[in-house]
PDB file of C-alpha atoms and ligand atoms in Angstrom:
ATOM      1  CA  MET A1259      18.493  28.643  27.251  1.00 55.00           C
ATOM      2  CA  GLU A1260      19.152  31.104  24.512  1.00 76.00           C
ATOM      3  CA  GLU A1261      22.795  32.130  24.043  1.00 81.00           C
ATOM      4  CA  ARG A1262      21.829  35.757  23.574  1.00 81.00           C
ATOM      5  CA  LEU A1263      20.122  35.806  26.966  1.00 80.00           C
ATOM      6  CA  ILE A1264      23.168  34.253  28.641  1.00 80.00           C
ATOM      7  CA  LYS A1265      25.376  36.933  27.141  1.00 82.00           C
ATOM      8  CA  ARG A1266      23.024  39.629  28.370  1.00 81.00           C
ATOM      9  CA  LEU A1267      23.109  38.148  31.865  1.00 79.00           C
ATOM     10  CA  MET A1268      26.905  38.239  31.782  1.00 79.00           C
ATOM     11  CA  ALA A1269      26.799  41.917  30.848  1.00 81.00           C
ATOM     12  CA  VAL A1270      25.619  42.734  34.380  1.00 83.00           C
ATOM     13  CA  ILE A1271      28.933  41.459  35.740  1.00 84.00           C
ATOM     14  CA  LYS A1272      31.654  44.019  36.372  1.00 87.00           C
ATOM     15  CA  CYS A1273      35.330  43.715  35.527  1.00 88.00           C
ATOM     16  CA  ARG A1274      37.320  42.846  38.665  1.00 86.00           C
ATOM     17  CA  VAL A1275      40.194  45.056  37.570  1.00 91.00           C
ATOM     18  CA  CYS A1276      38.502  48.331  36.632  1.00 94.00           C
ATOM     19  CA  GLY A1277      34.846  47.887  37.603  1.00 91.00           C
ATOM     20  CA  ARG A1278      33.436  48.433  34.116  1.00 93.00           C
ATOM     21  CA  HIS A1279      30.481  46.260  33.038  1.00 91.00           C
ATOM     22  CA  TYR A1280      31.140  43.690  30.361  1.00 90.00           C
ATOM     23  CA  GLU A1281      29.288  44.216  27.120  1.00 90.00           C
ATOM     24  CA  VAL A1282      27.274  41.605  25.252  1.00 88.00           C
ATOM     25  CA  ASP A1283      29.622  41.826  22.254  1.00 89.00           C
ATOM     26  CA  ASN A1284      32.639  41.042  24.470  1.00 89.00           C
ATOM     27  CA  VAL A1285      31.192  37.854  25.955  1.00 89.00           C
ATOM     28  CA  ASN A1286      31.939  34.541  24.273  1.00 89.00           C
ATOM     29  CA  ILE A1287      30.357  31.235  25.106  1.00 88.00           C
ATOM     30  CA  LEU A1288      33.088  28.596  25.308  1.00 90.00           C
ATOM     31  CA  SER A1289      30.934  25.612  26.071  1.00 88.00           C
ATOM     32  CA  HIS A1290      27.684  24.692  27.665  1.00 85.00           C
ATOM     33  CA  ASP A1291      26.279  21.527  29.135  1.00 85.00           C
ATOM     34  CA  GLN A1292      22.735  21.689  30.440  1.00 82.00           C
ATOM     35  CA  ASP A1293      22.718  24.385  33.150  1.00 80.00           C
ATOM     36  CA  LEU A1294      26.486  24.863  33.223  1.00 84.00           C
ATOM     37  CA  TRP A1295      27.971  27.530  31.013  1.00 84.00           C
ATOM     38  CA  PHE A1296      31.619  28.444  30.478  1.00 87.00           C
ATOM     39  CA  LEU A1297      32.184  31.903  29.115  1.00 87.00           C
ATOM     40  CA  SER A1298      35.035  34.260  28.474  1.00 90.00           C
ATOM     41  CA  ALA A1299      34.681  38.001  28.526  1.00 90.00           C
ATOM     42  CA  ILE A1300      37.002  40.837  27.653  1.00 92.00           C
ATOM     43  CA  CYS A1301      36.600  44.090  29.531  1.00 92.00           C
ATOM     44  CA  PRO A1302      35.742  46.853  27.050  1.00 92.00           C
ATOM     45  CA  ALA A1303      37.770  49.348  29.100  1.00 94.00           C
ATOM     46  CA  CYS A1304      40.988  47.665  30.283  1.00 95.00           C
ATOM     47  CA  ARG A1305      40.904  44.615  27.955  1.00 93.00           C
ATOM     48  CA  THR A1306      41.402  42.187  30.849  1.00 91.00           C
ATOM     49  CA  ARG A1307      40.099  38.744  29.953  1.00 89.00           C
ATOM     50  CA  CYS A1308      38.144  36.758  32.494  1.00 86.00           C
ATOM     51  CA  LEU A1309      36.696  33.282  32.484  1.00 86.00           C
ATOM     52  CA  ILE A1310      33.261  32.727  33.918  1.00 83.00           C
ATOM     53  CA  ALA A1311      31.587  29.513  34.950  1.00 83.00           C
ATOM     54  CA  ALA A1312      27.894  29.988  35.538  1.00 81.00           C
ATOM     55  CA  ILE A1313      25.057  27.727  36.507  1.00 80.00           C
ATOM     56  CA  VAL A1314      21.916  29.141  35.014  1.00 75.00           C
ATOM     57  CA  LYS A1315      18.689  27.352  35.739  1.00 75.00           C
ATOM     58  CA  GLU A1316      15.984  27.945  33.240  1.00 68.00           C
ATOM     59  CA  GLY A1317      12.856  29.393  34.768  1.00 65.00           C
ATOM     60  CA  ARG A1318      14.726  30.918  37.690  1.00 58.00           C
ATOM     61  CA  VAL A1319      15.891  33.980  35.838  1.00 56.00           C
ATOM     62  CA  PRO A1320      13.913  36.918  37.157  1.00 53.00           C
ATOM     63  CA  GLU A1321      11.578  38.220  34.539  1.00 56.00           C
ATOM     64  CA  VAL A1322      12.016  41.834  33.584  1.00 60.00           C
ATOM     65  CA  ILE A1323       8.644  43.512  33.662  1.00 67.00           C
ATOM     66  CA  THR A1324       8.577  46.493  31.389  1.00 73.00           C
ATOM     67  CA  ASP A1325       6.466  47.968  28.661  1.00 77.00           C
ATOM     68  CA  LEU A1326       9.557  49.004  26.734  1.00 77.00           C
ATOM     69  CA  THR A1327      10.177  47.184  23.484  1.00 82.00           C
ATOM     70  CA  GLU A1328      13.433  45.298  22.840  1.00 81.00           C
ATOM     71  CA  ALA A1329      14.570  48.160  20.574  1.00 85.00           C
ATOM     72  CA  GLU A1330      13.801  50.749  23.260  1.00 83.00           C
ATOM     73  CA  LEU A1331      15.684  48.756  25.894  1.00 79.00           C
ATOM     74  CA  ASP A1332      18.724  48.652  23.622  1.00 83.00           C
ATOM     75  CA  ARG A1333      18.430  52.367  22.897  1.00 82.00           C
ATOM     76  CA  PHE A1334      18.273  53.344  26.587  1.00 78.00           C
ATOM     77  CA  ARG A1335      21.014  50.893  27.516  1.00 79.00           C
ATOM     78  CA  ASN A1336      23.346  52.675  25.086  1.00 78.00           C
ATOM     79  CA  ALA A1337      22.099  56.177  25.846  1.00 80.00           C
ATOM     80  CA  ALA A1338      24.362  58.698  27.509  1.00 80.00           C
ATOM     81  CA  LYS A1339      24.215  58.769  31.283  1.00 77.00           C
ATOM     82  CA  LEU A1340      22.494  61.627  33.088  1.00 77.00           C
ATOM     83  CA  THR A1341      24.846  64.482  33.839  1.00 82.00           C
ATOM     84  CA  ALA A1342      24.818  67.114  36.588  1.00 83.00           C
ATOM     85  CA  ASP A1343      23.580  69.562  33.939  1.00 86.00           C
ATOM     86  CA  ASP A1344      20.552  67.350  33.221  1.00 84.00           C
ATOM     87  CA  VAL A1345      19.683  67.351  36.902  1.00 83.00           C
ATOM     88  CA  LEU A1346      20.213  71.123  37.076  1.00 85.00           C
ATOM     89  CA  ASP A1347      17.939  71.601  34.046  1.00 87.00           C
ATOM     90  CA  MET A1348      15.205  69.589  35.747  1.00 83.00           C
ATOM     91  CA  HIS A1349      15.749  71.539  38.970  1.00 82.00           C
ATOM     92  CA  ASN A1350      15.321  74.829  37.083  1.00 85.00           C
ATOM     93  CA  PHE A1351      12.265  73.487  35.266  1.00 83.00           C
ATOM     94  CA  LEU A1352      10.619  72.467  38.524  1.00 82.00           C
ATOM     95  CA  ASP A1353      11.630  75.781  40.114  1.00 84.00           C
ATOM     96  CA  ASN A1354       9.757  77.647  37.378  1.00 84.00           C
ATOM     97  CA  PHE A1355       6.907  75.151  37.141  1.00 80.00           C
ATOM     98  CA  ALA A1356       3.710  77.029  37.827  1.00 79.00           C
ATOM     99  CA  GLY A1357       1.290  74.093  37.552  1.00 78.00           C
ATOM    100  CA  ASP A1358      -0.255  72.040  40.299  1.00 79.00           C
ATOM    101  CA  PHE A1359       1.192  68.526  40.605  1.00 73.00           C
ATOM    102  CA  SER A1360      -1.428  67.397  43.132  1.00 78.00           C
ATOM    103  CA  ARG A1361      -4.243  68.359  40.799  1.00 76.00           C
ATOM    104  CA  LEU A1362      -2.389  66.871  37.810  1.00 70.00           C
ATOM    105  CA  PHE A1363      -2.041  63.436  39.405  1.00 72.00           C
ATOM    106  CA  SER A1364      -5.438  63.255  41.076  1.00 76.00           C
ATOM    107  CA  GLN A1365      -7.473  63.797  37.913  1.00 60.00           C
ATOM    108  CA  ASN A1366      -8.352  60.151  37.297  1.00 53.00           C
TER     109      ASN A1366
HETATM  110 ZN1  LIG M 124      38.354  46.256  33.141  1.00 78.57          ZN
END
């Protein structure tokens, strides 16, 4: 399995100390033998180092189904999180929206 993919899988794991997700750049592969991987990761927030042993079976990794490109996935992954203001803006937009959603979505 590709090392880059393993690192991305590890990025879904959260730091046990502060709860922050590890980042791909902070994950190092120490060794790997068939399905068994040993990795170390440093939390980007509190700098705590953790060691990870993972058994990753090829073909069992759930496939991500998306029409986003790799570049778009990276862009959204690093994008700022939604804020209360964003939600408020959408609320105000919908409040003032004079169109007809039912008609809009039933046109095809
Ligand atoms: Zn941490």
